[in-house]
C-alpha atoms as a PDB file:
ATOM      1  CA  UNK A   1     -38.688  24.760 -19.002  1.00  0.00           C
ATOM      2  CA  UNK A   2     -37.693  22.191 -16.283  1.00  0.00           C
ATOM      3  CA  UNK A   3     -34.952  20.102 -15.881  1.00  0.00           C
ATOM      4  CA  UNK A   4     -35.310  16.293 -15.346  1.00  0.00           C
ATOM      5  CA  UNK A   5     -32.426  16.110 -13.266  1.00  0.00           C
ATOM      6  CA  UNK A   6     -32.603  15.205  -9.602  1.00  0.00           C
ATOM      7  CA  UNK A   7     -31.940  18.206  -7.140  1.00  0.00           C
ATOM      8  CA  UNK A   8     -28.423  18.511  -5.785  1.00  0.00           C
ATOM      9  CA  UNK A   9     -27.993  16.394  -2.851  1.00  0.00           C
ATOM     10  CA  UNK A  10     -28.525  18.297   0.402  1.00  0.00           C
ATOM     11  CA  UNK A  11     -25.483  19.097   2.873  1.00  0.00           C
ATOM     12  CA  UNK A  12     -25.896  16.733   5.967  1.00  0.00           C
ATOM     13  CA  UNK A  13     -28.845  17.867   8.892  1.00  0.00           C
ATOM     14  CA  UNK A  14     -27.544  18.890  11.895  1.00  0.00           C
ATOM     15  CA  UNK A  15     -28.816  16.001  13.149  1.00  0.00           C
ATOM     16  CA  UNK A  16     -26.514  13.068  10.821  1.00  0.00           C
ATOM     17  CA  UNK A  17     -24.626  10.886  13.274  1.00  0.00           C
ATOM     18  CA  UNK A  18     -21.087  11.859  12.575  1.00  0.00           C
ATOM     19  CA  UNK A  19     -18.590   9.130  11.542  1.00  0.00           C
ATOM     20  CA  UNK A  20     -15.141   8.200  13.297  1.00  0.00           C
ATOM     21  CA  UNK A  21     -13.306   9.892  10.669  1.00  0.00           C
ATOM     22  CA  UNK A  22     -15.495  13.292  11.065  1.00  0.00           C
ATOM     23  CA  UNK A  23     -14.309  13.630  14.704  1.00  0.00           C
ATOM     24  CA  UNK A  24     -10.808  12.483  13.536  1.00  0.00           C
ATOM     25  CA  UNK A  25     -11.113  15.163  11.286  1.00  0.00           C
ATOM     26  CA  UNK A  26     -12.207  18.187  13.267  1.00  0.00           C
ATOM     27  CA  UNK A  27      -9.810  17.004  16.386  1.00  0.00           C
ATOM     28  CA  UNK A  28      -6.714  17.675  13.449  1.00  0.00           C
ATOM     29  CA  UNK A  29      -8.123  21.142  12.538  1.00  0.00           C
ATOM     30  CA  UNK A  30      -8.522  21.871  16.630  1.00  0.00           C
ATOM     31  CA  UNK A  31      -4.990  20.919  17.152  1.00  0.00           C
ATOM     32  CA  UNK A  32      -3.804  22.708  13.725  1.00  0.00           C
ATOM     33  CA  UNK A  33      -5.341  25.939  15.642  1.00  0.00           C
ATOM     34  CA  UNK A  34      -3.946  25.346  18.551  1.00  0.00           C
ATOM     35  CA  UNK A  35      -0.269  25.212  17.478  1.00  0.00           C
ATOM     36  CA  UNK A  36      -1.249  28.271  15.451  1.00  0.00           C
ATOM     37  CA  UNK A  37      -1.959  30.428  18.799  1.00  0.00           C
ATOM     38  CA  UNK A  38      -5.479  30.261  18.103  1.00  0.00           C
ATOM     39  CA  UNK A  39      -7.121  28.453  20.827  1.00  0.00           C
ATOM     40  CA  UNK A  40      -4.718  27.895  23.961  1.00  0.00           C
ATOM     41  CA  UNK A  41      -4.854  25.130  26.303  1.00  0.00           C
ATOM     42  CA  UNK A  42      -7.684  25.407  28.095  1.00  0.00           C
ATOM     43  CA  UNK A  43     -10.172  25.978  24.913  1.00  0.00           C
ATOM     44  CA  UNK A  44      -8.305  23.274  23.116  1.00  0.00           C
ATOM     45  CA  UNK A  45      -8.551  20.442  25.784  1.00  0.00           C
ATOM     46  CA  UNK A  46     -12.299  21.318  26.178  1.00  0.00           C
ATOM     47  CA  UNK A  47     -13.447  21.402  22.295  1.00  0.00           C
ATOM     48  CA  UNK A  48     -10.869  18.209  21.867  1.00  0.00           C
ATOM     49  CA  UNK A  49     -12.964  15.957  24.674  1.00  0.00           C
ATOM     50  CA  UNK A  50     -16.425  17.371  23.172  1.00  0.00           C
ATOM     51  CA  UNK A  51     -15.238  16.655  19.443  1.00  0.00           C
ATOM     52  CA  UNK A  52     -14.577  13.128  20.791  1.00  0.00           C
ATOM     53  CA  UNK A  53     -17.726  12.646  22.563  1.00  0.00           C
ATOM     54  CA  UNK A  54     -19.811  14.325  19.770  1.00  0.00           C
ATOM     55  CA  UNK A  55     -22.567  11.955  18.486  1.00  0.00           C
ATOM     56  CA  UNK A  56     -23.985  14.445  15.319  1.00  0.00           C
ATOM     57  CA  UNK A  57     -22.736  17.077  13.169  1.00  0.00           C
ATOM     58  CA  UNK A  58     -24.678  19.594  15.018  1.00  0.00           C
ATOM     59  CA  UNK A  59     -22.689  18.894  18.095  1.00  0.00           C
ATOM     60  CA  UNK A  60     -18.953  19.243  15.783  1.00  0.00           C
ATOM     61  CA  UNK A  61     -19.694  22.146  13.498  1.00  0.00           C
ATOM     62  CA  UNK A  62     -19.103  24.750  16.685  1.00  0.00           C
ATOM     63  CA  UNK A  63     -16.411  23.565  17.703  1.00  0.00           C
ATOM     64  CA  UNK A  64     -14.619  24.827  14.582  1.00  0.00           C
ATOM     65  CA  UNK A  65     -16.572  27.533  12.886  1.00  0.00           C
ATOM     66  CA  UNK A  66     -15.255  30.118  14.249  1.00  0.00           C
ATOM     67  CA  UNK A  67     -11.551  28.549  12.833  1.00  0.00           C
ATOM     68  CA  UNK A  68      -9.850  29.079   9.438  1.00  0.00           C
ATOM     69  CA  UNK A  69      -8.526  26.690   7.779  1.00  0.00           C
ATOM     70  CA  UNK A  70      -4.986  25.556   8.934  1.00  0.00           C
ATOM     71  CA  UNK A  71      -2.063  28.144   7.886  1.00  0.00           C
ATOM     72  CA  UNK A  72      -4.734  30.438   6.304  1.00  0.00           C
ATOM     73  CA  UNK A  73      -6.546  33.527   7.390  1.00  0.00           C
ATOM     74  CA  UNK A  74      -9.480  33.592   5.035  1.00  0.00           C
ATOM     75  CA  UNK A  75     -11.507  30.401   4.510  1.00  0.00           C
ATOM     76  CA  UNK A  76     -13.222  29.533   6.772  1.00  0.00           C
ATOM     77  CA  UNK A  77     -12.823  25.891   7.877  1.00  0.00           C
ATOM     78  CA  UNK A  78     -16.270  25.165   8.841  1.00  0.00           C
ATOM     79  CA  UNK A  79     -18.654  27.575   7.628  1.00  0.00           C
ATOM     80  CA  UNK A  80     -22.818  27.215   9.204  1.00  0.00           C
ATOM     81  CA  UNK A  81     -24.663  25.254   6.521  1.00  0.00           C
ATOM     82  CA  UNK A  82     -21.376  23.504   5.329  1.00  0.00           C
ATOM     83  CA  UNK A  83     -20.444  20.240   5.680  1.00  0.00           C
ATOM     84  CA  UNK A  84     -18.076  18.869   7.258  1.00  0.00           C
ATOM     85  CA  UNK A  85     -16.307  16.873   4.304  1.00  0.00           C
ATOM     86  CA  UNK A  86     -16.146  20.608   2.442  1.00  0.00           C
ATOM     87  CA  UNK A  87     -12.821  20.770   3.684  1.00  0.00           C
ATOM     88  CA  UNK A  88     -10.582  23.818   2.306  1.00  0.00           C
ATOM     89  CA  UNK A  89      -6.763  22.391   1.251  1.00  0.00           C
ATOM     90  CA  UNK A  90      -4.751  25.155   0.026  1.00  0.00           C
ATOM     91  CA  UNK A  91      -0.362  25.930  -0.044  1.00  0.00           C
ATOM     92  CA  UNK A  92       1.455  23.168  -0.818  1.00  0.00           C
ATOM     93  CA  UNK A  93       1.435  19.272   0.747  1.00  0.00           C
ATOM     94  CA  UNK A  94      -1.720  20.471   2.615  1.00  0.00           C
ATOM     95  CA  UNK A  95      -0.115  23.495   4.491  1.00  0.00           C
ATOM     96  CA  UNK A  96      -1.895  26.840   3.914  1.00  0.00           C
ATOM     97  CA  UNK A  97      -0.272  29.984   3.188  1.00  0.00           C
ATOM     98  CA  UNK A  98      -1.385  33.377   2.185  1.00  0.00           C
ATOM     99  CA  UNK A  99      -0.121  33.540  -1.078  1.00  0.00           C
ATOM    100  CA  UNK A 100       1.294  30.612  -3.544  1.00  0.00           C
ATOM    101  CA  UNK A 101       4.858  31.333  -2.816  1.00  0.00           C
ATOM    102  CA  UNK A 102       8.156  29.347  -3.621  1.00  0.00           C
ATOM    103  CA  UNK A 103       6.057  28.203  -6.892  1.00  0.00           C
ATOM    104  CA  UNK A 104       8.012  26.862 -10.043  1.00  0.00           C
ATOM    105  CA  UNK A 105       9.974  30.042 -11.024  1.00  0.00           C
ATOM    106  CA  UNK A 106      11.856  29.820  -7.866  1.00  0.00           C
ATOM    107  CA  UNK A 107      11.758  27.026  -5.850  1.00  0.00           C
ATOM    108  CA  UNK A 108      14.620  25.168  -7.655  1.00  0.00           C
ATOM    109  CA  UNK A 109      16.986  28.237  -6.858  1.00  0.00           C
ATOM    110  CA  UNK A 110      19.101  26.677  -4.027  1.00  0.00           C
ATOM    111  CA  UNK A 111      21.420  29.570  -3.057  1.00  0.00           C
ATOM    112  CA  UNK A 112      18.833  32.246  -3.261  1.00  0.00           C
ATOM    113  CA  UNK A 113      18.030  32.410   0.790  1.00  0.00           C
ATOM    114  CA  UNK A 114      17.714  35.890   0.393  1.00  0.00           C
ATOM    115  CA  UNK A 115      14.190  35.480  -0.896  1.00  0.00           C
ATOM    116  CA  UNK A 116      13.341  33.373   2.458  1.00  0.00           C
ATOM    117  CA  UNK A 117      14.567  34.818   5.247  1.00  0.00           C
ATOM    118  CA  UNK A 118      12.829  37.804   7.045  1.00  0.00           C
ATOM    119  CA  UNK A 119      10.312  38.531   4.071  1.00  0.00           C
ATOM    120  CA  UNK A 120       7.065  37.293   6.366  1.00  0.00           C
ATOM    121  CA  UNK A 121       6.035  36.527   9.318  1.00  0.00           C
ATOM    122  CA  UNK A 122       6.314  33.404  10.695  1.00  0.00           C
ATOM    123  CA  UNK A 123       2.927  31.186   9.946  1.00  0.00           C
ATOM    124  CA  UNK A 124       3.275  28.674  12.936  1.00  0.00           C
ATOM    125  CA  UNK A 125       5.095  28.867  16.064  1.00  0.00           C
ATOM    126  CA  UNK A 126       4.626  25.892  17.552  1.00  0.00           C
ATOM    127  CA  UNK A 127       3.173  22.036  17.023  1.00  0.00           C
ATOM    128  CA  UNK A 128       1.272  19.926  19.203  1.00  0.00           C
ATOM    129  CA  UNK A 129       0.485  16.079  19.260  1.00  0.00           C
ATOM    130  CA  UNK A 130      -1.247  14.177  21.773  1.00  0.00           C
ATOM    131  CA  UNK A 131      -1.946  10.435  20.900  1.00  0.00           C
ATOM    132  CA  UNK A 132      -2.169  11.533  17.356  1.00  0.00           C
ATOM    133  CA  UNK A 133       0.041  13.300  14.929  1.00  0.00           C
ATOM    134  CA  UNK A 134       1.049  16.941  13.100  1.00  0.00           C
ATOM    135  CA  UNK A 135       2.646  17.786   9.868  1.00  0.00           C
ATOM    136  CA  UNK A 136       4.268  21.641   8.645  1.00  0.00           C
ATOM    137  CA  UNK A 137       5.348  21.095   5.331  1.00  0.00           C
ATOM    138  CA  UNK A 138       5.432  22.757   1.831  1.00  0.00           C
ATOM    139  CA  UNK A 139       6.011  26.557   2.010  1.00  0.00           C
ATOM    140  CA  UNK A 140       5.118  27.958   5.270  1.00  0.00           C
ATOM    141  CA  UNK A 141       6.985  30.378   7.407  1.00  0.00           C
ATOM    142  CA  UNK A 142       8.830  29.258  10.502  1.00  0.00           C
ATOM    143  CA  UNK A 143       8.836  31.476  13.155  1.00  0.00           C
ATOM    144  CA  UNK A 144      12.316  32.550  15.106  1.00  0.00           C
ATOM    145  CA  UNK A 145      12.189  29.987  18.034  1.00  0.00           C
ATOM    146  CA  UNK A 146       9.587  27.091  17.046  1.00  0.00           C
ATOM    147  CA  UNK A 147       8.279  24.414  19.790  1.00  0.00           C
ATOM    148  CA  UNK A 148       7.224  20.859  19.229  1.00  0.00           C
ATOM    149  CA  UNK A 149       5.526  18.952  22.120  1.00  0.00           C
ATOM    150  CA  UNK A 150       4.373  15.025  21.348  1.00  0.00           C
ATOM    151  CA  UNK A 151       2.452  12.646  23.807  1.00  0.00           C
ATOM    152  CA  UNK A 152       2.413   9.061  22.720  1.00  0.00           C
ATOM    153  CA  UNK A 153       2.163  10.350  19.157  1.00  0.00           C
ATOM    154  CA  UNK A 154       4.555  11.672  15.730  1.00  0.00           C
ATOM    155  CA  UNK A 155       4.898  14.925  14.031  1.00  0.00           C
ATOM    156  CA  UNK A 156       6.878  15.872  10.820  1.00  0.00           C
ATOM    157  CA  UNK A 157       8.526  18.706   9.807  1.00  0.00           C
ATOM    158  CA  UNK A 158       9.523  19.714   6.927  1.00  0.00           C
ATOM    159  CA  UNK A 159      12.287  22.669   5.941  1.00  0.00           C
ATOM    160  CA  UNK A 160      12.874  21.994   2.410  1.00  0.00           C
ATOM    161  CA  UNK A 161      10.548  24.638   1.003  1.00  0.00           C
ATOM    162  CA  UNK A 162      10.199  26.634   4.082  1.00  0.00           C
ATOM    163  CA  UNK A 163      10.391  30.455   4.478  1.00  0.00           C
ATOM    164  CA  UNK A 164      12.158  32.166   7.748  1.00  0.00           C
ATOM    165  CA  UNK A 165      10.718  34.692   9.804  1.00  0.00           C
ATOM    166  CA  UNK A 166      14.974  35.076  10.590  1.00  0.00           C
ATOM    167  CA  UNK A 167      17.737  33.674   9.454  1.00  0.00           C
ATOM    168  CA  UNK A 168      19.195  31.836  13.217  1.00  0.00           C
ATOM    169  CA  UNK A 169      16.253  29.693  14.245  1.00  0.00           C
ATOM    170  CA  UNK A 170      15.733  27.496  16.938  1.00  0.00           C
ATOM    171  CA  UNK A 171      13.104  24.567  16.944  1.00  0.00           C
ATOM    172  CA  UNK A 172      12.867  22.842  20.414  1.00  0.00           C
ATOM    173  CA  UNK A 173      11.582  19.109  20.361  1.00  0.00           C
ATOM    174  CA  UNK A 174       9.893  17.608  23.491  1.00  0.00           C
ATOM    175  CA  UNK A 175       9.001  14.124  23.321  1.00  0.00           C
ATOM    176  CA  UNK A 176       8.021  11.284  25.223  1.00  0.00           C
ATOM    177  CA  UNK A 177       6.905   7.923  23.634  1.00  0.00           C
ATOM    178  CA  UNK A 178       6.736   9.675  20.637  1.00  0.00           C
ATOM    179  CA  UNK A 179       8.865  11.302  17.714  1.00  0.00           C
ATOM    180  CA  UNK A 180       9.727  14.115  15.719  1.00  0.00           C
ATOM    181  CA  UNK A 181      11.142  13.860  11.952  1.00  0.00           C
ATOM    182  CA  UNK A 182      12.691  16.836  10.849  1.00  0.00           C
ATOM    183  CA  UNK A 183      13.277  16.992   6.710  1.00  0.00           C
ATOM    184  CA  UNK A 184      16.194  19.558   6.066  1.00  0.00           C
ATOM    185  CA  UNK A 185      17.725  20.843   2.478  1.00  0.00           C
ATOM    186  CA  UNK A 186      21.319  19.288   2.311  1.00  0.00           C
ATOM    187  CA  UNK A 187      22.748  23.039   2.047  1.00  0.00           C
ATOM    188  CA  UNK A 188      20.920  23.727   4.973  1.00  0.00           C
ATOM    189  CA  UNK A 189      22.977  25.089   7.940  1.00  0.00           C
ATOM    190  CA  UNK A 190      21.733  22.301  11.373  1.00  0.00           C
ATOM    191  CA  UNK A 191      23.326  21.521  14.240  1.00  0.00           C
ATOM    192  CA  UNK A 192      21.905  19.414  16.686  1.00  0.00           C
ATOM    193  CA  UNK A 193      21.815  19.411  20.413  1.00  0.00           C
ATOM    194  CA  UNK A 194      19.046  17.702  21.920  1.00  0.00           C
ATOM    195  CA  UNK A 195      19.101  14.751  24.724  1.00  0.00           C
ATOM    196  CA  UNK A 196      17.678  11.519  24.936  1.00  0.00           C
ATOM    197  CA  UNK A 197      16.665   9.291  27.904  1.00  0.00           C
ATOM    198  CA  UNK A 198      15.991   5.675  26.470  1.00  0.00           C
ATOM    199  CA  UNK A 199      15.733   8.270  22.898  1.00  0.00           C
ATOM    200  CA  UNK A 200      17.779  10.120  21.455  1.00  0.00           C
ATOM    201  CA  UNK A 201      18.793  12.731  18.575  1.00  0.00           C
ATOM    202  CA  UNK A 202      19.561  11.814  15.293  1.00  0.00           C
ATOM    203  CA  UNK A 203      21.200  13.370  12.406  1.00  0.00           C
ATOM    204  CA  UNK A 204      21.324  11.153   8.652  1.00  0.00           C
ATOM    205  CA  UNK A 205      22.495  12.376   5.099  1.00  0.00           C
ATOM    206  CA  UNK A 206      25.413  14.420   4.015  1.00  0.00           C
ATOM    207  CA  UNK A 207      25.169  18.455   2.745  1.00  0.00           C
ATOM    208  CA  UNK A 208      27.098  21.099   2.932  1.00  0.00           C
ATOM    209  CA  UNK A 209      25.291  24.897   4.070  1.00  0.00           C
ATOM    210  CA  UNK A 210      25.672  27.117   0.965  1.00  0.00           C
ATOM    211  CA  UNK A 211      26.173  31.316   1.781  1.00  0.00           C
ATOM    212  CA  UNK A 212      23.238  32.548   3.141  1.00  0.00           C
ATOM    213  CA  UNK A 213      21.351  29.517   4.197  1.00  0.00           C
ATOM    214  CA  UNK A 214      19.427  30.030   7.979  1.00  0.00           C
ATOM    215  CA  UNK A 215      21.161  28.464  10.871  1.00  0.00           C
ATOM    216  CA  UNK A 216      18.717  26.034  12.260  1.00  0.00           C
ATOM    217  CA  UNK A 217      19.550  24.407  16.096  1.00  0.00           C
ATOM    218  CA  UNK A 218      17.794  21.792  16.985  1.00  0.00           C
ATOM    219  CA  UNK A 219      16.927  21.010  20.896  1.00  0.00           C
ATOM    220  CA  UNK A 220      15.317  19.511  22.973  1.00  0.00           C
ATOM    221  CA  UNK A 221      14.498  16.549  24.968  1.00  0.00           C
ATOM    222  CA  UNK A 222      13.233  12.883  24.233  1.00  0.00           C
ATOM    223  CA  UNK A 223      12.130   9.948  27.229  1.00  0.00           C
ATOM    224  CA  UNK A 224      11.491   6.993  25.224  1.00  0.00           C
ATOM    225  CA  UNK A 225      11.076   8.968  21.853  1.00  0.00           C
ATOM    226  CA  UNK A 226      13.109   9.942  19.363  1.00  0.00           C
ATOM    227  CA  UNK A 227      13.768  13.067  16.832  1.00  0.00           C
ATOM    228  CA  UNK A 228      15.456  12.345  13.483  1.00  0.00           C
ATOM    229  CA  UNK A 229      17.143  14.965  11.459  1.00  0.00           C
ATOM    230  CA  UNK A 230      17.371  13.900   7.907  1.00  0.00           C
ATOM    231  CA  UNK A 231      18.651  15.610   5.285  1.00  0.00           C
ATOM    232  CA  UNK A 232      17.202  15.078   1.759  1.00  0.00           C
ATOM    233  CA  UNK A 233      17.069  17.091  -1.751  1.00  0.00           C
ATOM    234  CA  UNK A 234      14.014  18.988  -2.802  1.00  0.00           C
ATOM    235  CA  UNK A 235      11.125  17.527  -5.199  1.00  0.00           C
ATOM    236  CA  UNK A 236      11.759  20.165  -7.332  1.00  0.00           C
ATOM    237  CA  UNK A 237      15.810  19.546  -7.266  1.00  0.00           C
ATOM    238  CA  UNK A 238      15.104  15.558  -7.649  1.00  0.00           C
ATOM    239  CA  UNK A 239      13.007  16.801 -11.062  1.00  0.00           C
ATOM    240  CA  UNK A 240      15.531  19.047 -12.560  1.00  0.00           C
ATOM    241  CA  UNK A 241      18.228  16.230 -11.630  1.00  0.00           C
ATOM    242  CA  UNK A 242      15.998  13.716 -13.382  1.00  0.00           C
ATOM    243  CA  UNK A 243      15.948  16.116 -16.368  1.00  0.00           C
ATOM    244  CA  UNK A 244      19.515  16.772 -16.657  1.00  0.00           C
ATOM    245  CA  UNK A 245      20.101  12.844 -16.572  1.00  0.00           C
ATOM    246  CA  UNK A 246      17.552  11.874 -19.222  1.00  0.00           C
ATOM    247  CA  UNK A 247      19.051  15.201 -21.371  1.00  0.00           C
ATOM    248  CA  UNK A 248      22.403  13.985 -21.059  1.00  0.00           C
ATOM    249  CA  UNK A 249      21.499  10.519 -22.072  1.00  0.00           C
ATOM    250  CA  UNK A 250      20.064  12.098 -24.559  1.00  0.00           C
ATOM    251  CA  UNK A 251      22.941  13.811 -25.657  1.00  0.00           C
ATOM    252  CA  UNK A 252      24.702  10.686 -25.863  1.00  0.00           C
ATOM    253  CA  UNK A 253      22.815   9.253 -27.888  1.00  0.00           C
ATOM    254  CA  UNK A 254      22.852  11.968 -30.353  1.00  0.00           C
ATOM    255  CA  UNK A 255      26.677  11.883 -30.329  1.00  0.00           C
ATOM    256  CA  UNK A 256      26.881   8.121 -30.683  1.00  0.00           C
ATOM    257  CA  UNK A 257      24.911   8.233 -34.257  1.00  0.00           C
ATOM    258  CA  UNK A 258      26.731  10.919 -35.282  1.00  0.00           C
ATOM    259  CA  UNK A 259      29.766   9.045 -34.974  1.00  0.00           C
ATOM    260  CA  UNK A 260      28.372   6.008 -36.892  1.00  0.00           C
END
């Protein structure tokens, strides 16, 4: 018996002129590996300038096949025959990890460091951006002494959900015409010691570190840039303090008819 429908539709040729967004696309995943220890320097500034000046797919899919996806060590990001929009997302806020840690039974848990600190080791140990942009957020593993370089570009990081490879970290911030945002817990112990030249270091929000928390210093320096240290509540705390509010309204409302 045969089947009417149409055969699936092919993966791209070698040969399909690749897109803006394509190159875009396989220049984030080169500079993901790079800040991963993967490909140093050298190999990255090379595959970066061929990416850009790649005119098919058969000219981008080597440059990342033999790279997993970013924060993992199992899929492959670019397997032969694949194309390149099959693009693996796995962890949390597009950050890999190995296994789906700091998932709903825990990730409310404020004071429970214990579970962070020193279990793993660290998943990225530094972050690059030139004329572009990075992002480590969601649960990922930050390694003792972390490094962030920007050209003329941004990067993000974000602590909230973060494991520690130890619990007294440093994460060094260079910048120049760029920035940094750094997203802390407020019972997050930070202190901040970088210096700006027409830049600067800044701190926003109010917290207080809870027993146990990891001791974060943040250093550095900025020309023309700047790297903000904010520090906001969890998703998962903003959800339970939703619930609490609409249970207590709740409650109140009970009460109130009772009374009547």
């Amino acid at each position: 018996m045969t089947s009417d429908r149409p055969d699936p539709r092919p993966y791209p040729s070698p040969d399909t002129r690749a897109s803006d967004a394509e190159r875009e696309r396989v220049a984030e995943r080169l500079r993901e590996a790079v800040a991963e220890g993967r490909l140093d320097m050298e190999e990255f500034d090379e595959r970066l300038e061929a990416a850009f000046k790649a005119r098919t797919h058969g000219e981008l899919a080597p440059l990342v096949r033999d790279l997993p996806a970013p924060g993992t060590t199992t899929d492959v990001a670019l397997a032969p025959g694949t194309s390149l929009g099959a693009r693996g997302e796995t962890g949390v806020g597009g950050v890999g990890g190995v296994s789906g840690a700091g998932g709903a039974g825990g990730a409310g848990e404020v004071s429970k460091w214990q579970d962070r600190i020193g279990r793993e080791p660290a998943t990225s140990k530094a972050a690059f951006a030139l004329w572009g942009g990075f992002r480590r957020r969601g649960t990922w593993t930050v390694a003792r002494r972390f490094t962030t370089a920007v050209l003329m570009g941004g990067g993000e990081i974000d602590l909230r959900e973060a494991r520690f490879e130890d619990r007294d970290v440093v994460i060094r911030c260079f910048t120049i015409m760029g920035g940094v945002h750094i997203t802390v817990p407020p019972d997050m112990d930070v202190e901040v010691r970088g210096f700006g030249l027409m830049g600067g270091f800044g701190e926003s929000g109010e917290g207080t570190p809870s027993p146990g928390a990891p001791r974060v210093i943040i250093s550095g320096f900025a020309l023309m840039g700047g790297v903000g240290v904010e520090r906001k509540v969890r998703e998962s705390e903003k959800r339970r303090l939703k619930e609490e509010r609409r249970r207590q309204k709740l409650e109140k409302k009970t009460d109130r008819k009772e009374l009547d």
